[in-house]
Structure formats: C-alpha cells, structure tokens
Amino acid sequence: MSTDGNTTDTSDSRTKAAMTEPRRLRGLKATATSCIASLHRPGLVAAADEEGYVCWFDLRCKDVLSTMDVGNTNPITSLCFKPGNEDIIYASTGNEVKCFDVHMAASWKQLESYNYNKDEINQIACHSKSSFLAAADDSGDVKIIDMQQQCLYKTLRAGHGSICSSVQFLQWRPWEVITGGLDSKLVMWDFSKGCRNKILDFGLPEAGSRDSTDQLLNPAFIHALVVPQLDMVDKLGKICVVARGDGVVSVINTESELAVFKSKNSSKPKKGTKSSSKGNVSSADAQSQDKNNRRIHLDYSVGGHTAAVSCVTFSMFGEKGKFILSGGNDKSVKVWDWSKFVDAGQISSGNDLLTLNINMSKKVNWLCTTPSDSENLVVCDTSKLVKVYSIG
C-alpha cells in the first residue's frame, strides 16, 4: 500500500499540511528524473524520464498536453527554461544540450543543440540576465555556452576531482557560477577568467556537519544546489543551499565565504616581505566574519533526512523563498521554514525550522514548486508517476 501523502506537522503552531493524497500525473514512459515549473504561467509543468521523454502538463487539465522523445532512449538528466521566454526549453541528454520551442505544444520544434561536453551532463542552468548556459558533467568539467553566439565560451576544469553533479549561476555576480561535485567540494568560479575563487570541502570536519561524529557515515557528496533568484536576495540573502550525500541540507552565505577567503589571502605577507599591521587587521576581520556568518547544517538531529539528500529548491508560492524544500533517498520531502531563521537573525541554530514532512513510497529524484496557491509542489520519484501536492 502506498504511503504517498502521509504528512507530519512538526510544529506546535497551526500549520497547513499537504494534500493527504497527491495528484498523479501520467505520461512518462519510465522513472521520472527531472521537472520544472513555469513562473509566469502557473500550472504549466515539464517533466522528463529515463527513456528520454519529456511531458508537458497543464495542471488545469486532466491529461498530459504533449509528449516528445527528446533523448532517443537516453535519459533526460536536467531541464531549464530560457530566462524571459518560457516557450524555449533546454534539456540535457547524454553529453548534449538540446533546445526546443514548445509554444505549439502539439509540435515541438528543435532550435539548436550543443555537443561541447565530453561526458554525460548532470545539470544545466541558464543565467537570468545574460545569454550564458552552464552544463556540468561526469568528467568534473563545466562548459559555459554562449547561447546568443551559439558557441562555447569557456571550459571550467580542475575544480572537481570527480563527477560535477550540479551548477548554478550566482545571479547577483554577473560572471560567477557555483558548482558541486561527488568529491564533496563546492567551488565558486569566475567563469570570465575560467578560474576558481573559492573551494569549500564538505568532506573536512570544519566544513561538514553540525555534529560530524553522529551524522550519517555516507560521504558528504554534493548532489544538488539552489540559489535564490535576484528578486529574493534582499529577503533571503546571497545564499546557496546544498543537498548532501550524508543527509545534511547545508546553507552557506556565498558573500561571507568569499569575503573571508579574500581577507585571509590578503593578510598573507608576500614572499620576502614582513607582515604589516594592515594585514593583521584583515586577518582579524576575517575571523570576525567567519564567526558571525556560520554555515547552517540541517541534519537528522533537527528532523532532517536519514539518507542522502537528492534535491533542494525554494518555494515559489506565497512569499517567494519562505520555504526550502528538500527530497531524499529516505523517501521523504522536508519543508523547512527559512523565514524563521532570516527573521530571527539567528547565527547557528537550525532548530524549529522543519515545518512539514511528507512521506513518500519511493526515493525522491527531483522536485520543483509552482507560484500557485494550491498544487504547488511537484515531485519526481523513482516511479513514472509525477506527484503533485498542495503546500499551504
């Protein structure tokens, strides 16, 4: 018997729970791998599967709008919309990125494709203010593609020693991306120069979990990243949320991490010179920033996941970014009220942030949210049925 939709209200205050039974969207041919939801046309959702099919759903309708074989039996690993034009959708399959015009749902038109990656692509992401697309692959490389010029702009390599699983543009920094890999490393890049700005290794005790001795023994592989959109930054801060293989959801402040890194580097005396008082001040500033901008780790001790976290996203419904949602291999979706942390101005505690737990019957592969008041959480698990929940 399926346990989909069983929810636990984790707070003492009144909380609206998800639908007891989720709506099930049919149309995919195999295990669902990815999904995206339109921000400007609430209810429109695209989902993909392991056999290369992409389905287009309108939640106002009963049946799937259209289905297209994009991967030709190869899995679709990632989907994204073109910023400013959601009639254009990008899909990664194998080592290729394909672009389609979907405004005529019955007949999708392929516009272009890019074959710059040498290995299987794990995630693609588009820059919201420019024509760049990033594609992270199994070799550890990230290809930055100029979609306007339809050419390769830059290759980012030597950041990851293993699979690069996730990539996101830092929208508030026009020339920077952030990547995560199965080497447990989070890397911040200046993609205009192709160089690394900072490497954060979650495999190290000081960067890892709140209590590394009690946390899961699984490695802190990074499976997914999410950063807020530009119109959410003033409220949420310039943060990055990390889904980790040891069951932890980590939240870091990218600006603080970069500031500490640059301050510590600037405080190091150059070869053949003596340390100056100015350098000592920079070091003190760095320690102060490090102390007051601690990383937040949401683990099982505060109600978090008991197995690897596979995906994370922000809520697009209601107050955008109020919730962080995470899905995992423990067959659950967690809803974290990030606004409590932001409003309280806390420094290190993740207590009382978990608002809702949704028990699934299968492991979660991906999830996304819609801007609607209902039917606003879309979940891809290891079945071919896409689940839709209402979070209030």
XYZ file of C-alpha atoms in Angstrom:
392
model
C 0.000 0.000 0.000
C 1.369 3.379 -0.978
C 2.292 5.782 1.786
C 2.439 8.783 -0.529
C 0.985 11.882 1.049
C 1.299 10.893 4.723
C 2.369 14.104 6.379
C 3.710 15.099 9.748
C 3.144 18.561 11.127
C 6.375 19.146 13.021
C 5.442 22.399 14.746
C 3.260 23.132 17.774
C 1.630 26.051 15.984
C -1.086 25.575 13.411
C 0.397 24.523 10.071
C -1.414 23.706 6.853
C -0.488 20.228 5.746
C -0.045 18.879 2.276
C -2.831 17.045 0.481
C -3.388 13.617 2.034
C -3.316 12.029 -1.403
C -1.239 13.668 -4.119
C -2.441 14.171 -7.640
C -0.665 11.810 -10.034
C 0.396 12.971 -13.482
C 0.637 10.242 -16.113
C 2.505 10.401 -19.398
C 6.131 9.499 -18.740
C 7.370 6.142 -20.018
C 9.935 5.390 -17.304
C 11.353 6.649 -13.983
C 10.920 10.418 -13.625
C 14.250 12.232 -13.498
C 13.570 15.964 -13.564
C 10.857 18.611 -13.548
C 10.491 22.369 -13.928
C 7.521 24.670 -13.382
C 6.632 27.876 -15.182
C 6.896 31.031 -13.085
C 4.826 33.209 -15.400
C 2.110 30.700 -16.325
C 1.101 28.973 -13.083
C 0.175 25.345 -13.580
C 2.448 24.620 -16.535
C 4.978 21.893 -15.702
C 7.505 19.926 -17.739
C 8.799 16.551 -16.544
C 11.327 14.120 -18.017
C 12.233 10.448 -17.663
C 14.999 7.862 -18.023
C 13.951 6.829 -21.529
C 14.382 10.331 -22.956
C 10.781 11.527 -22.936
C 9.649 14.986 -21.870
C 5.994 15.615 -20.978
C 4.275 18.977 -20.865
C 1.463 19.279 -18.289
C -1.127 21.958 -17.564
C -2.405 21.331 -14.037
C -5.719 22.907 -15.032
C -6.246 19.967 -17.392
C -6.713 16.292 -16.645
C -4.374 14.780 -19.219
C -0.836 15.445 -20.435
C -0.682 18.164 -23.112
C 2.121 16.652 -25.154
C 4.922 14.109 -25.032
C 8.141 14.195 -27.022
C 11.033 11.771 -27.414
C 13.979 14.096 -26.810
C 16.672 11.653 -25.686
C 16.098 8.777 -28.108
C 16.221 6.205 -25.241
C 18.925 8.182 -23.381
C 17.841 9.636 -20.006
C 16.968 13.309 -19.671
C 19.124 14.487 -16.782
C 18.102 18.134 -16.496
C 15.629 20.733 -17.773
C 15.537 24.519 -17.684
C 13.627 27.383 -19.271
C 15.211 30.186 -21.230
C 15.058 33.260 -18.975
C 12.429 35.690 -20.193
C 10.946 33.220 -22.680
C 9.423 30.081 -21.224
C 8.396 28.914 -24.697
C 12.047 27.900 -25.056
C 13.162 24.882 -23.039
C 16.602 23.285 -22.710
C 17.126 19.589 -21.980
C 20.331 17.659 -21.350
C 20.686 14.072 -22.533
C 23.969 12.206 -22.706
C 26.658 14.787 -23.474
C 24.286 17.010 -25.451
C 22.113 20.032 -24.685
C 19.024 20.358 -26.873
C 16.865 23.456 -27.246
C 13.171 23.379 -28.199
C 10.393 25.835 -28.941
C 7.345 24.457 -27.134
C 4.813 27.247 -27.675
C 2.963 24.906 -30.016
C 2.506 22.021 -27.588
C 1.449 19.556 -30.279
C 4.605 20.007 -32.354
C 7.819 20.873 -30.553
C 10.469 22.399 -32.767
C 14.164 21.789 -32.097
C 16.067 25.040 -32.491
C 19.666 24.067 -31.771
C 21.867 21.620 -29.911
C 25.268 21.811 -28.230
C 27.787 18.958 -28.003
C 30.656 20.550 -26.103
C 30.674 18.244 -23.075
C 32.839 15.141 -23.353
C 30.926 13.159 -20.727
C 27.336 12.794 -19.533
C 25.763 16.050 -18.408
C 24.242 16.062 -14.930
C 22.731 19.545 -14.766
C 22.224 22.606 -16.914
C 21.408 26.143 -15.775
C 20.747 29.439 -17.526
C 21.916 32.886 -16.448
C 18.895 35.104 -15.777
C 20.485 38.299 -17.122
C 22.681 37.108 -19.987
C 22.863 34.538 -22.749
C 25.029 32.000 -20.914
C 24.158 28.377 -20.172
C 26.257 26.143 -17.913
C 26.482 22.356 -18.274
C 28.141 20.232 -15.548
C 29.270 16.711 -16.476
C 30.688 13.426 -15.190
C 34.280 14.371 -16.040
C 34.131 17.175 -13.490
C 34.170 19.865 -16.185
C 31.658 22.662 -16.634
C 31.024 24.090 -20.082
C 29.847 27.701 -20.315
C 27.939 28.132 -23.579
C 27.042 31.455 -25.174
C 23.526 30.816 -26.468
C 23.357 34.086 -28.382
C 26.536 33.382 -30.326
C 25.818 29.625 -30.229
C 29.380 28.754 -29.295
C 31.482 27.522 -26.386
C 32.544 30.460 -24.218
C 34.694 28.791 -21.563
C 35.552 25.424 -20.012
C 35.888 25.288 -16.222
C 38.121 22.405 -15.155
C 40.429 21.296 -12.356
C 37.854 22.281 -9.771
C 36.443 18.827 -9.141
C 38.313 15.563 -8.844
C 35.183 13.580 -9.544
C 31.722 13.973 -11.100
C 30.390 17.534 -11.175
C 26.760 16.983 -10.248
C 25.326 20.479 -10.008
C 25.793 24.024 -11.267
C 24.082 27.356 -10.641
C 24.834 30.916 -11.692
C 25.248 33.417 -8.874
C 22.759 35.873 -10.338
C 23.995 38.770 -8.190
C 27.531 38.322 -9.549
C 27.351 38.561 -13.349
C 30.480 36.500 -14.044
C 30.293 33.834 -11.378
C 28.953 30.293 -11.073
C 28.928 27.817 -8.223
C 29.334 24.065 -8.678
C 29.073 20.961 -6.521
C 30.530 17.517 -7.030
C 30.816 13.956 -5.814
C 34.191 14.917 -4.389
C 32.215 16.775 -1.667
C 33.552 20.099 -2.940
C 31.658 23.322 -3.550
C 33.537 25.556 -5.983
C 32.908 29.225 -6.745
C 34.198 30.305 -10.160
C 34.846 33.449 -12.155
C 33.803 31.997 -15.500
C 35.001 35.030 -17.468
C 38.550 34.088 -16.477
C 37.970 30.363 -16.039
C 39.457 30.467 -12.543
C 38.354 29.344 -9.087
C 37.503 31.951 -6.473
C 36.934 29.576 -3.567
C 36.760 25.851 -2.810
C 34.746 24.629 0.160
C 35.305 20.949 1.013
C 32.364 19.453 2.923
C 34.437 16.325 3.442
C 36.514 18.216 6.016
C 35.226 18.222 9.626
C 35.199 22.015 9.988
C 33.081 22.458 6.870
C 30.879 19.422 7.341
C 28.007 18.763 9.705
C 26.810 20.208 12.983
C 27.975 17.065 14.729
C 30.166 15.050 12.422
C 30.514 12.210 14.948
C 26.778 11.442 14.949
C 25.862 12.197 11.358
C 25.473 9.527 8.676
C 28.633 7.720 7.650
C 27.878 8.381 3.972
C 30.297 10.809 2.274
C 29.170 14.428 2.032
C 28.825 14.209 -1.751
C 27.046 17.224 -3.216
C 24.022 16.089 -5.207
C 22.269 19.403 -5.849
C 22.480 23.166 -5.317
C 19.995 26.002 -5.417
C 20.458 29.758 -5.118
C 17.720 32.415 -4.813
C 16.517 34.452 -7.750
C 17.508 38.099 -7.828
C 14.129 39.305 -6.541
C 14.529 37.025 -3.491
C 18.040 38.060 -2.486
C 17.091 41.136 -0.422
C 14.912 38.960 1.798
C 16.880 35.709 1.889
C 20.428 36.918 1.497
C 23.051 35.773 -1.007
C 22.927 32.159 -0.002
C 23.404 28.736 -1.547
C 21.549 25.629 -0.350
C 23.418 22.333 -0.684
C 21.926 18.810 -0.838
C 24.469 16.368 0.598
C 25.006 12.640 0.467
C 25.289 12.363 4.249
C 21.691 13.526 4.695
C 22.503 17.143 5.516
C 20.994 20.239 3.911
C 23.611 22.978 4.271
C 23.057 26.701 3.798
C 26.037 28.968 3.192
C 26.346 32.696 2.642
C 28.372 32.998 -0.566
C 29.413 36.609 0.052
C 30.699 35.824 3.541
C 32.609 32.804 2.261
C 34.255 34.888 -0.449
C 34.980 37.781 1.926
C 36.673 35.515 4.473
C 38.670 33.795 1.733
C 39.850 37.082 0.211
C 40.613 38.625 3.606
C 42.697 35.666 4.682
C 44.577 35.681 1.389
C 45.218 39.430 1.530
C 46.553 39.083 5.077
C 49.274 36.663 3.995
C 52.586 38.511 3.595
C 54.175 38.353 0.184
C 57.397 36.411 -0.186
C 60.330 38.457 1.039
C 58.194 40.970 2.944
C 57.167 41.322 6.565
C 53.621 41.121 7.821
C 52.092 44.571 8.281
C 49.536 45.844 10.779
C 47.124 46.267 7.901
C 47.453 42.557 7.231
C 46.786 41.763 10.879
C 43.601 43.825 10.773
C 42.434 41.916 7.706
C 43.025 38.633 9.499
C 41.006 39.790 12.494
C 38.219 40.946 10.217
C 38.227 37.568 8.533
C 37.915 35.769 11.874
C 35.072 38.076 12.878
C 33.227 37.473 9.606
C 33.788 33.720 9.933
C 32.347 33.755 13.456
C 29.260 35.772 12.573
C 28.403 34.046 9.313
C 28.446 30.387 10.242
C 27.199 27.756 7.858
C 23.845 26.240 8.753
C 23.561 22.452 8.624
C 20.069 20.950 8.771
C 20.644 17.313 9.708
C 18.664 14.477 11.287
C 19.100 15.982 14.775
C 16.700 18.783 13.784
C 14.305 16.479 11.933
C 16.247 16.221 8.696
C 16.935 13.370 6.315
C 18.221 9.954 7.372
C 19.703 9.167 3.930
C 21.276 11.109 1.069
C 19.559 14.359 0.050
C 18.996 14.282 -3.709
C 17.447 17.693 -4.415
C 16.642 21.108 -2.952
C 14.576 24.076 -4.086
C 12.953 27.273 -2.842
C 9.214 27.802 -2.637
C 7.771 29.930 -5.445
C 4.289 30.064 -3.907
C 3.130 32.693 -1.415
C 6.106 34.650 -0.118
C 8.839 33.542 -2.523
C 11.669 31.774 -0.789
C 9.892 31.436 2.556
C 10.479 27.676 2.470
C 13.395 25.469 1.497
C 12.196 22.078 0.272
C 14.440 19.018 0.163
C 13.903 15.478 -1.095
C 15.937 12.424 -0.294
C 16.681 8.735 -0.555
C 14.867 8.257 2.762
C 11.623 8.535 0.756
C 10.675 11.875 2.234
C 10.263 15.532 1.360
C 11.113 18.056 4.078
C 9.694 21.591 4.162
C 11.929 23.999 6.076
C 10.659 27.466 7.057
C 13.749 29.506 6.195
C 11.918 32.757 7.011
C 12.114 31.850 10.702
C 15.885 31.890 10.510
C 16.006 35.079 8.419
C 13.545 36.971 10.624
C 15.076 35.826 13.890
C 18.572 36.724 12.748
C 19.919 33.608 14.404
C 23.556 32.677 13.965
C 23.936 28.940 14.278
C 20.742 27.128 15.251
C 18.611 25.165 12.798
C 16.053 24.187 15.439
C 12.339 24.707 14.734
C 12.859 25.263 11.003
C 11.270 21.968 9.929
C 7.610 22.687 9.232
C 6.373 19.645 7.358
C 7.476 16.126 6.492
C 5.914 14.279 3.546
C 6.427 10.521 3.479
C 6.795 9.008 0.026
C 6.685 5.386 -1.102
C 9.832 5.771 -3.221
C 13.108 7.678 -3.259
C 12.913 11.271 -4.482
C 14.831 12.174 -7.647
C 13.814 15.799 -8.116
C 11.268 18.410 -7.109
C 10.128 21.902 -8.037
C 7.484 24.379 -6.900
C 4.904 26.473 -8.736
C 3.664 30.007 -7.905
C 0.109 28.740 -7.334
C -1.758 28.707 -4.028
C -2.536 25.005 -4.476
C -0.966 22.114 -6.380
C 2.329 23.906 -5.899
C 4.818 21.118 -5.131
C 5.816 18.755 -7.945
C 7.828 15.634 -7.050
C 9.641 13.164 -9.301
C 10.374 9.912 -7.505
C 11.692 6.612 -8.823
C 8.335 5.799 -10.439
C 6.980 7.147 -13.736
C 4.144 8.961 -11.975
C 4.779 12.621 -11.143
C 3.225 13.577 -7.796
C 1.645 16.980 -7.143
C 0.986 18.267 -3.610
C -0.554 21.387 -2.132
C 1.523 23.203 0.482
C -0.273 25.989 2.344
